[in-house]
Amino acid sequence: MSNYIINRMMNRYLIFIFLLIAIRFLLFGIFPFGYLGFLQDYYVNYSKFLILIIPSFYLYFKNLIADEKLFLKSDLAHFIFPVVFLALNISIVSTYNFLTNAFYFSSYSVLFLYNIVYCFLAYDMLNKNIWAKREVSQVVNKHNRLIKYWTILLFSLLIINSLKLFTALFLDDNNHHGFIAGERFQWIGAIVWISTFIKILISPEILYGYPIFNNTIKEEKKPIKVMESDWIVEINKDFINLQDRKLKEKIDKNIVQYIVQIEKVSKEFEFFKDSRFSISDLAVKLNIPKSNLNYLFKYHSKISFSDYKKKIRIHHSIRLIESNYLKTNTLDTLAKEVGFASYNPFFTSFKKITGNSPQKHIAQQNEIP
């Protein structure tokens, strides 16, 4: 993972999860040997730390969706409860030689409820941001499906963990072992986790997050209404300009990321309504250096930023027309609503982009039964 140029915060949570699981299986795998039997005590104590996996799963999903590049201090709040729980549990167990089954039952119950809460939080977040999304970027459609199935797999592991805790509440006949109920079936868990790790090895695109930020996925050729794809993901060009050559080396890996971010803002449209909206404003909105956006529109776009704005605005005007906006508004109002200073540049842009004048487009629209 460290060899990937784009190693986002989410991957660190993934490493942390695999590390906790790997150490657990390592200890479990060697303590049955007679001369290493003392490791069983370490295994029992270490297993308690697996509670940290629960918030780590949630934070992995959160960072996957948000595409965080740096650690957020606010994320530490998710570890407050498990750390306090661990401290109290270890303190009580080390203080008292004998503990009733009621203590272990209570511990399992708290863990089970805690896990269920995070299952609901994770489900709500994933369903809204990944699973229920129908409209995805043309550039990253294939990768989005990969991430969808990947998150379903990890979420299923979170659910399985809940079922294990629930089962331990009633089926564990050796409560003093606490967290290692069902240890006879650890080989099942080992197969599941090894399969999960192999999935990453054979599909390393997972590490790029959602959506993918590389050049390996080709754009679909199916055009969207009015706006055809104007992006050129890959270019083969020897740059004479030294500054452009340096920019190419610096941002080539982020080209698709930039395109996806611009498309997202374009669909939201709010910023394009401002007739004074410039590439500098877009750079501030996306937190991308202006020089990078200039490079993007110079070499990876078939049209200039100015023409791109016009296409976005005309596309939005057509959506408003189709939603009967003109029943209560004029064309002049429509022009200003979508970001043009007046009707004349709106008319010119509309005809150039669609091939028809606004009036003719409206007439054709009215002819549709």
mmCIF file of N, CA, C and O in Angstrom, residues 184-258:
data_model
loop_
_atom_site.group_PDB
_atom_site.id
_atom_site.type_symbol
_atom_site.label_atom_id
_atom_site.label_comp_id
_atom_site.label_asym_id
_atom_site.label_seq_id
_atom_site.Cartn_x
_atom_site.Cartn_y
_atom_site.Cartn_z
ATOM 1 N N ARG A 184 -12.934 -22.398 18.550
ATOM 2 C CA ARG A 184 -12.780 -23.620 17.752
ATOM 3 C C ARG A 184 -13.057 -23.371 16.272
ATOM 4 O O ARG A 184 -12.695 -24.174 15.420
ATOM 5 N N PHE A 185 -13.734 -22.258 15.986
ATOM 6 C CA PHE A 185 -14.084 -21.961 14.599
ATOM 7 C C PHE A 185 -13.280 -20.793 14.035
ATOM 8 O O PHE A 185 -13.692 -20.138 13.084
ATOM 9 N N GLN A 186 -12.118 -20.548 14.643
ATOM 10 C CA GLN A 186 -11.290 -19.443 14.173
ATOM 11 C C GLN A 186 -10.809 -19.659 12.745
ATOM 12 O O GLN A 186 -10.522 -18.690 12.031
ATOM 13 N N TRP A 187 -10.715 -20.899 12.309
ATOM 14 C CA TRP A 187 -10.243 -21.166 10.955
ATOM 15 C C TRP A 187 -11.198 -20.590 9.907
ATOM 16 O O TRP A 187 -10.778 -20.200 8.812
ATOM 17 N N ILE A 188 -12.486 -20.492 10.268
ATOM 18 C CA ILE A 188 -13.451 -19.897 9.335
ATOM 19 C C ILE A 188 -13.137 -18.409 9.143
ATOM 20 O O ILE A 188 -13.098 -17.892 8.029
ATOM 21 N N GLY A 189 -12.899 -17.752 10.289
ATOM 22 C CA GLY A 189 -12.545 -16.336 10.218
ATOM 23 C C GLY A 189 -11.254 -16.110 9.461
ATOM 24 O O GLY A 189 -11.113 -15.134 8.710
ATOM 25 N N ALA A 190 -10.304 -17.028 9.650
ATOM 26 C CA ALA A 190 -9.021 -16.898 8.955
ATOM 27 C C ALA A 190 -9.213 -16.959 7.440
ATOM 28 O O ALA A 190 -8.614 -16.173 6.697
ATOM 29 N N ILE A 191 -10.056 -17.871 6.989
ATOM 30 C CA ILE A 191 -10.320 -17.995 5.550
ATOM 31 C C ILE A 191 -10.972 -16.725 5.015
ATOM 32 O O ILE A 191 -10.612 -16.221 3.943
ATOM 33 N N VAL A 192 -11.917 -16.188 5.779
ATOM 34 C CA VAL A 192 -12.613 -14.970 5.352
ATOM 35 C C VAL A 192 -11.638 -13.807 5.211
ATOM 36 O O VAL A 192 -11.640 -13.088 4.205
ATOM 37 N N TRP A 193 -10.761 -13.638 6.221
ATOM 38 C CA TRP A 193 -9.835 -12.496 6.188
ATOM 39 C C TRP A 193 -8.738 -12.666 5.135
ATOM 40 O O TRP A 193 -8.329 -11.710 4.486
ATOM 41 N N ILE A 194 -8.275 -13.898 4.947
ATOM 42 C CA ILE A 194 -7.285 -14.133 3.889
ATOM 43 C C ILE A 194 -7.897 -13.851 2.520
ATOM 44 O O ILE A 194 -7.268 -13.247 1.654
ATOM 45 N N SER A 195 -9.156 -14.269 2.343
ATOM 46 C CA SER A 195 -9.847 -14.009 1.074
ATOM 47 C C SER A 195 -9.999 -12.510 0.843
ATOM 48 O O SER A 195 -9.851 -12.027 -0.286
ATOM 49 N N THR A 196 -10.276 -11.784 1.924
ATOM 50 C CA THR A 196 -10.423 -10.326 1.818
ATOM 51 C C THR A 196 -9.099 -9.683 1.415
ATOM 52 O O THR A 196 -9.064 -8.777 0.567
ATOM 53 N N PHE A 197 -8.034 -10.158 2.007
ATOM 54 C CA PHE A 197 -6.717 -9.604 1.676
ATOM 55 C C PHE A 197 -6.331 -9.937 0.239
ATOM 56 O O PHE A 197 -5.773 -9.095 -0.478
ATOM 57 N N ILE A 198 -6.636 -11.149 -0.199
ATOM 58 C CA ILE A 198 -6.341 -11.550 -1.580
ATOM 59 C C ILE A 198 -7.132 -10.682 -2.559
ATOM 60 O O ILE A 198 -6.643 -10.328 -3.645
ATOM 61 N N LYS A 199 -8.362 -10.313 -2.162
ATOM 62 C CA LYS A 199 -9.179 -9.443 -3.010
ATOM 63 C C LYS A 199 -8.469 -8.122 -3.272
ATOM 64 O O LYS A 199 -8.497 -7.596 -4.392
ATOM 65 N N ILE A 200 -7.799 -7.595 -2.254
ATOM 66 C CA ILE A 200 -7.047 -6.353 -2.426
ATOM 67 C C ILE A 200 -5.857 -6.575 -3.361
ATOM 68 O O ILE A 200 -5.552 -5.737 -4.211
ATOM 69 N N LEU A 201 -5.194 -7.722 -3.216
ATOM 70 C CA LEU A 201 -4.023 -8.002 -4.045
ATOM 71 C C LEU A 201 -4.384 -8.128 -5.518
ATOM 72 O O LEU A 201 -3.630 -7.702 -6.390
ATOM 73 N N ILE A 202 -5.551 -8.715 -5.807
ATOM 74 C CA ILE A 202 -5.941 -8.902 -7.209
ATOM 75 C C ILE A 202 -6.719 -7.701 -7.749
ATOM 76 O O ILE A 202 -6.889 -7.582 -8.971
ATOM 77 N N SER A 203 -7.185 -6.828 -6.855
ATOM 78 C CA SER A 203 -7.903 -5.617 -7.281
ATOM 79 C C SER A 203 -7.326 -4.409 -6.554
ATOM 80 O O SER A 203 -7.999 -3.776 -5.739
ATOM 81 N N PRO A 204 -6.072 -4.069 -6.824
ATOM 82 C CA PRO A 204 -5.430 -2.966 -6.098
ATOM 83 C C PRO A 204 -6.087 -1.613 -6.342
ATOM 84 O O PRO A 204 -5.810 -0.655 -5.637
ATOM 85 N N GLU A 205 -6.992 -1.538 -7.346
ATOM 86 C CA GLU A 205 -7.703 -0.276 -7.583
ATOM 87 C C GLU A 205 -8.510 0.153 -6.363
ATOM 88 O O GLU A 205 -8.848 1.331 -6.214
ATOM 89 N N ILE A 206 -8.815 -0.818 -5.499
ATOM 90 C CA ILE A 206 -9.557 -0.519 -4.279
ATOM 91 C C ILE A 206 -8.841 0.552 -3.460
ATOM 92 O O ILE A 206 -9.476 1.405 -2.832
ATOM 93 N N LEU A 207 -7.516 0.520 -3.499
ATOM 94 C CA LEU A 207 -6.731 1.441 -2.680
ATOM 95 C C LEU A 207 -6.814 2.882 -3.176
ATOM 96 O O LEU A 207 -6.392 3.799 -2.481
ATOM 97 N N TYR A 208 -7.342 3.071 -4.378
ATOM 98 C CA TYR A 208 -7.480 4.434 -4.888
ATOM 99 C C TYR A 208 -8.741 5.108 -4.375
ATOM 100 O O TYR A 208 -8.931 6.296 -4.576
ATOM 101 N N GLY A 209 -9.625 4.333 -3.750
ATOM 102 C CA GLY A 209 -10.799 4.945 -3.146
ATOM 103 C C GLY A 209 -11.973 5.081 -4.088
ATOM 104 O O GLY A 209 -12.076 4.398 -5.105
ATOM 105 N N TYR A 210 -12.878 6.001 -3.728
ATOM 106 C CA TYR A 210 -14.132 6.190 -4.447
ATOM 107 C C TYR A 210 -14.316 7.670 -4.740
ATOM 108 O O TYR A 210 -14.445 8.466 -3.814
ATOM 109 N N PRO A 211 -14.333 8.120 -5.991
ATOM 110 C CA PRO A 211 -14.109 7.306 -7.181
ATOM 111 C C PRO A 211 -12.628 7.122 -7.464
ATOM 112 O O PRO A 211 -11.809 7.711 -6.781
ATOM 113 N N ILE A 212 -12.302 6.311 -8.460
ATOM 114 C CA ILE A 212 -10.916 5.998 -8.770
ATOM 115 C C ILE A 212 -10.177 7.246 -9.269
ATOM 116 O O ILE A 212 -10.748 8.093 -9.928
ATOM 117 N N PHE A 213 -8.910 7.352 -8.909
ATOM 118 C CA PHE A 213 -8.116 8.504 -9.311
ATOM 119 C C PHE A 213 -6.931 8.055 -10.153
ATOM 120 O O PHE A 213 -5.787 8.341 -9.856
ATOM 121 N N ASN A 214 -7.177 7.268 -11.180
ATOM 122 C CA ASN A 214 -6.076 6.916 -12.085
ATOM 123 C C ASN A 214 -6.565 6.952 -13.525
ATOM 124 O O ASN A 214 -7.710 7.301 -13.796
ATOM 125 N N ASN A 215 -5.712 6.574 -14.437
ATOM 126 C CA ASN A 215 -6.049 6.696 -15.853
ATOM 127 C C ASN A 215 -6.373 5.358 -16.506
ATOM 128 O O ASN A 215 -6.416 5.262 -17.723
ATOM 129 N N THR A 216 -6.608 4.318 -15.730
ATOM 130 C CA THR A 216 -6.738 2.988 -16.312
ATOM 131 C C THR A 216 -8.133 2.710 -16.838
ATOM 132 O O THR A 216 -8.310 1.800 -17.633
ATOM 133 N N ILE A 217 -9.127 3.480 -16.402
ATOM 134 C CA ILE A 217 -10.498 3.210 -16.822
ATOM 135 C C ILE A 217 -10.879 4.185 -17.935
ATOM 136 O O ILE A 217 -10.786 5.392 -17.776
ATOM 137 N N LYS A 218 -11.319 3.652 -19.026
ATOM 138 C CA LYS A 218 -11.643 4.481 -20.183
ATOM 139 C C LYS A 218 -13.057 5.063 -20.045
ATOM 140 O O LYS A 218 -13.943 4.474 -19.428
ATOM 141 N N GLU A 219 -13.254 6.208 -20.677
ATOM 142 C CA GLU A 219 -14.558 6.847 -20.659
ATOM 143 C C GLU A 219 -15.520 6.065 -21.537
ATOM 144 O O GLU A 219 -15.169 5.524 -22.575
ATOM 145 N N GLU A 220 -16.804 6.038 -21.130
ATOM 146 C CA GLU A 220 -17.835 5.471 -21.967
ATOM 147 C C GLU A 220 -18.099 6.446 -23.108
ATOM 148 O O GLU A 220 -18.034 7.661 -22.942
ATOM 149 N N LYS A 221 -18.432 5.926 -24.267
ATOM 150 C CA LYS A 221 -18.607 6.772 -25.426
ATOM 151 C C LYS A 221 -20.028 7.300 -25.566
ATOM 152 O O LYS A 221 -20.300 8.140 -26.409
ATOM 153 N N LYS A 222 -20.957 6.818 -24.744
ATOM 154 C CA LYS A 222 -22.330 7.276 -24.816
ATOM 155 C C LYS A 222 -22.428 8.710 -24.320
ATOM 156 O O LYS A 222 -22.099 9.001 -23.186
ATOM 157 N N PRO A 223 -22.882 9.658 -25.149
ATOM 158 C CA PRO A 223 -22.935 11.055 -24.717
ATOM 159 C C PRO A 223 -24.125 11.303 -23.803
ATOM 160 O O PRO A 223 -25.138 10.622 -23.889
ATOM 161 N N ILE A 224 -24.005 12.305 -22.949
ATOM 162 C CA ILE A 224 -25.144 12.716 -22.163
ATOM 163 C C ILE A 224 -25.850 13.818 -22.920
ATOM 164 O O ILE A 224 -25.299 14.414 -23.835
ATOM 165 N N LYS A 225 -27.057 14.117 -22.544
ATOM 166 C CA LYS A 225 -27.866 15.064 -23.285
ATOM 167 C C LYS A 225 -27.178 16.417 -23.379
ATOM 168 O O LYS A 225 -26.761 16.981 -22.371
ATOM 169 N N VAL A 226 -27.107 16.961 -24.587
ATOM 170 C CA VAL A 226 -26.506 18.249 -24.905
ATOM 171 C C VAL A 226 -24.999 18.236 -24.685
ATOM 172 O O VAL A 226 -24.232 18.595 -25.542
ATOM 173 N N MET A 227 -24.581 17.833 -23.495
ATOM 174 C CA MET A 227 -23.162 17.898 -23.149
ATOM 175 C C MET A 227 -22.468 16.586 -23.480
ATOM 176 O O MET A 227 -22.697 15.569 -22.845
ATOM 177 N N GLU A 228 -21.634 16.579 -24.465
ATOM 178 C CA GLU A 228 -20.815 15.414 -24.763
ATOM 179 C C GLU A 228 -19.545 15.488 -23.927
ATOM 180 O O GLU A 228 -19.188 16.525 -23.389
ATOM 181 N N SER A 229 -18.883 14.378 -23.807
ATOM 182 C CA SER A 229 -17.670 14.359 -23.004
ATOM 183 C C SER A 229 -16.589 15.199 -23.670
ATOM 184 O O SER A 229 -16.236 14.992 -24.824
ATOM 185 N N ASP A 230 -16.084 16.160 -22.929
ATOM 186 C CA ASP A 230 -15.049 17.046 -23.465
ATOM 187 C C ASP A 230 -13.695 16.791 -22.835
ATOM 188 O O ASP A 230 -12.771 17.590 -23.014
ATOM 189 N N TRP A 231 -13.557 15.690 -22.094
ATOM 190 C CA TRP A 231 -12.311 15.431 -21.384
ATOM 191 C C TRP A 231 -11.414 14.473 -22.153
ATOM 192 O O TRP A 231 -11.881 13.533 -22.792
ATOM 193 N N ILE A 232 -10.133 14.704 -22.057
ATOM 194 C CA ILE A 232 -9.122 13.817 -22.629
ATOM 195 C C ILE A 232 -8.278 13.323 -21.456
ATOM 196 O O ILE A 232 -7.484 14.074 -20.887
ATOM 197 N N VAL A 233 -8.490 12.070 -21.053
ATOM 198 C CA VAL A 233 -7.834 11.563 -19.852
ATOM 199 C C VAL A 233 -6.343 11.370 -20.071
ATOM 200 O O VAL A 233 -5.519 11.777 -19.255
ATOM 201 N N GLU A 234 -5.984 10.760 -21.184
ATOM 202 C CA GLU A 234 -4.576 10.469 -21.445
ATOM 203 C C GLU A 234 -4.081 11.276 -22.636
ATOM 204 O O GLU A 234 -4.757 11.373 -23.654
ATOM 205 N N ILE A 235 -2.900 11.855 -22.502
ATOM 206 C CA ILE A 235 -2.286 12.581 -23.618
ATOM 207 C C ILE A 235 -0.848 12.116 -23.786
ATOM 208 O O ILE A 235 -0.171 11.790 -22.821
ATOM 209 N N ASN A 236 -0.403 12.072 -25.014
ATOM 210 C CA ASN A 236 0.995 11.754 -25.321
ATOM 211 C C ASN A 236 1.587 12.954 -26.049
ATOM 212 O O ASN A 236 1.368 13.148 -27.240
ATOM 213 N N LYS A 237 2.306 13.742 -25.318
ATOM 214 C CA LYS A 237 2.804 14.997 -25.879
ATOM 215 C C LYS A 237 4.118 15.357 -25.200
ATOM 216 O O LYS A 237 4.259 15.247 -23.980
ATOM 217 N N ASP A 238 5.071 15.774 -25.998
ATOM 218 C CA ASP A 238 6.331 16.280 -25.454
ATOM 219 C C ASP A 238 6.203 17.785 -25.271
ATOM 220 O O ASP A 238 5.954 18.525 -26.232
ATOM 221 N N PHE A 239 6.335 18.218 -24.032
ATOM 222 C CA PHE A 239 6.133 19.624 -23.722
ATOM 223 C C PHE A 239 7.429 20.415 -23.921
ATOM 224 O O PHE A 239 8.484 20.052 -23.401
ATOM 225 N N ILE A 240 7.311 21.505 -24.657
ATOM 226 C CA ILE A 240 8.439 22.413 -24.818
ATOM 227 C C ILE A 240 8.509 23.354 -23.621
ATOM 228 O O ILE A 240 9.579 23.664 -23.111
ATOM 229 N N ASN A 241 7.319 23.767 -23.165
ATOM 230 C CA ASN A 241 7.230 24.665 -22.024
ATOM 231 C C ASN A 241 7.666 23.946 -20.756
ATOM 232 O O ASN A 241 7.106 22.928 -20.375
ATOM 233 N N LEU A 242 8.695 24.459 -20.109
ATOM 234 C CA LEU A 242 9.245 23.816 -18.917
ATOM 235 C C LEU A 242 8.244 23.767 -17.775
ATOM 236 O O LEU A 242 8.135 22.759 -17.073
ATOM 237 N N GLN A 243 7.467 24.832 -17.612
ATOM 238 C CA GLN A 243 6.478 24.870 -16.533
ATOM 239 C C GLN A 243 5.398 23.817 -16.737
ATOM 240 O O GLN A 243 5.010 23.124 -15.799
ATOM 241 N N ASP A 244 4.935 23.663 -17.980
ATOM 242 C CA ASP A 244 3.927 22.648 -18.276
ATOM 243 C C ASP A 244 4.489 21.251 -18.067
ATOM 244 O O ASP A 244 3.784 20.338 -17.637
ATOM 245 N N ARG A 245 5.759 21.063 -18.385
ATOM 246 C CA ARG A 245 6.378 19.756 -18.189
ATOM 247 C C ARG A 245 6.425 19.393 -16.709
ATOM 248 O O ARG A 245 6.145 18.267 -16.321
ATOM 249 N N LYS A 246 6.741 20.370 -15.873
ATOM 250 C CA LYS A 246 6.770 20.132 -14.429
ATOM 251 C C LYS A 246 5.373 19.858 -13.891
ATOM 252 O O LYS A 246 5.182 18.995 -13.033
ATOM 253 N N LEU A 247 4.387 20.600 -14.407
ATOM 254 C CA LEU A 247 3.011 20.376 -13.970
ATOM 255 C C LEU A 247 2.528 18.988 -14.362
ATOM 256 O O LEU A 247 1.819 18.331 -13.592
ATOM 257 N N LYS A 248 2.915 18.536 -15.545
ATOM 258 C CA LYS A 248 2.516 17.200 -15.998
ATOM 259 C C LYS A 248 3.025 16.132 -15.043
ATOM 260 O O LYS A 248 2.280 15.224 -14.643
ATOM 261 N N GLU A 249 4.286 16.224 -14.664
ATOM 262 C CA GLU A 249 4.869 15.257 -13.733
ATOM 263 C C GLU A 249 4.182 15.311 -12.372
ATOM 264 O O GLU A 249 4.030 14.297 -11.694
ATOM 265 N N LYS A 250 3.736 16.479 -11.992
ATOM 266 C CA LYS A 250 3.160 16.683 -10.665
ATOM 267 C C LYS A 250 1.716 16.230 -10.573
ATOM 268 O O LYS A 250 1.312 15.645 -9.561
ATOM 269 N N ILE A 251 0.908 16.492 -11.601
ATOM 270 C CA ILE A 251 -0.537 16.285 -11.458
ATOM 271 C C ILE A 251 -1.119 15.213 -12.374
ATOM 272 O O ILE A 251 -2.326 14.984 -12.349
ATOM 273 N N ASP A 252 -0.296 14.550 -13.173
ATOM 274 C CA ASP A 252 -0.830 13.507 -14.054
ATOM 275 C C ASP A 252 -1.647 12.473 -13.297
ATOM 276 O O ASP A 252 -2.668 11.988 -13.772
ATOM 277 N N LYS A 253 -1.181 12.132 -12.109
ATOM 278 C CA LYS A 253 -1.873 11.100 -11.327
ATOM 279 C C LYS A 253 -3.224 11.575 -10.798
ATOM 280 O O LYS A 253 -4.050 10.781 -10.350
ATOM 281 N N ASN A 254 -3.449 12.901 -10.829
ATOM 282 C CA ASN A 254 -4.678 13.462 -10.277
ATOM 283 C C ASN A 254 -5.676 13.913 -11.338
ATOM 284 O O ASN A 254 -6.718 14.482 -10.998
ATOM 285 N N ILE A 255 -5.374 13.672 -12.606
ATOM 286 C CA ILE A 255 -6.210 14.190 -13.678
ATOM 287 C C ILE A 255 -7.660 13.730 -13.540
ATOM 288 O O ILE A 255 -8.597 14.539 -13.593
ATOM 289 N N VAL A 256 -7.864 12.430 -13.370
ATOM 290 C CA VAL A 256 -9.232 11.925 -13.284
ATOM 291 C C VAL A 256 -9.919 12.438 -12.016
ATOM 292 O O VAL A 256 -11.104 12.744 -12.020
ATOM 293 N N GLN A 257 -9.152 12.561 -10.949
ATOM 294 C CA GLN A 257 -9.697 13.119 -9.710
ATOM 295 C C GLN A 257 -10.234 14.530 -9.965
ATOM 296 O O GLN A 257 -11.339 14.878 -9.548
ATOM 297 N N TYR A 258 -9.452 15.353 -10.654
ATOM 298 C CA TYR A 258 -9.879 16.712 -10.958
ATOM 299 C C TYR A 258 -11.141 16.716 -11.816
ATOM 300 O O TYR A 258 -12.079 17.488 -11.578
#
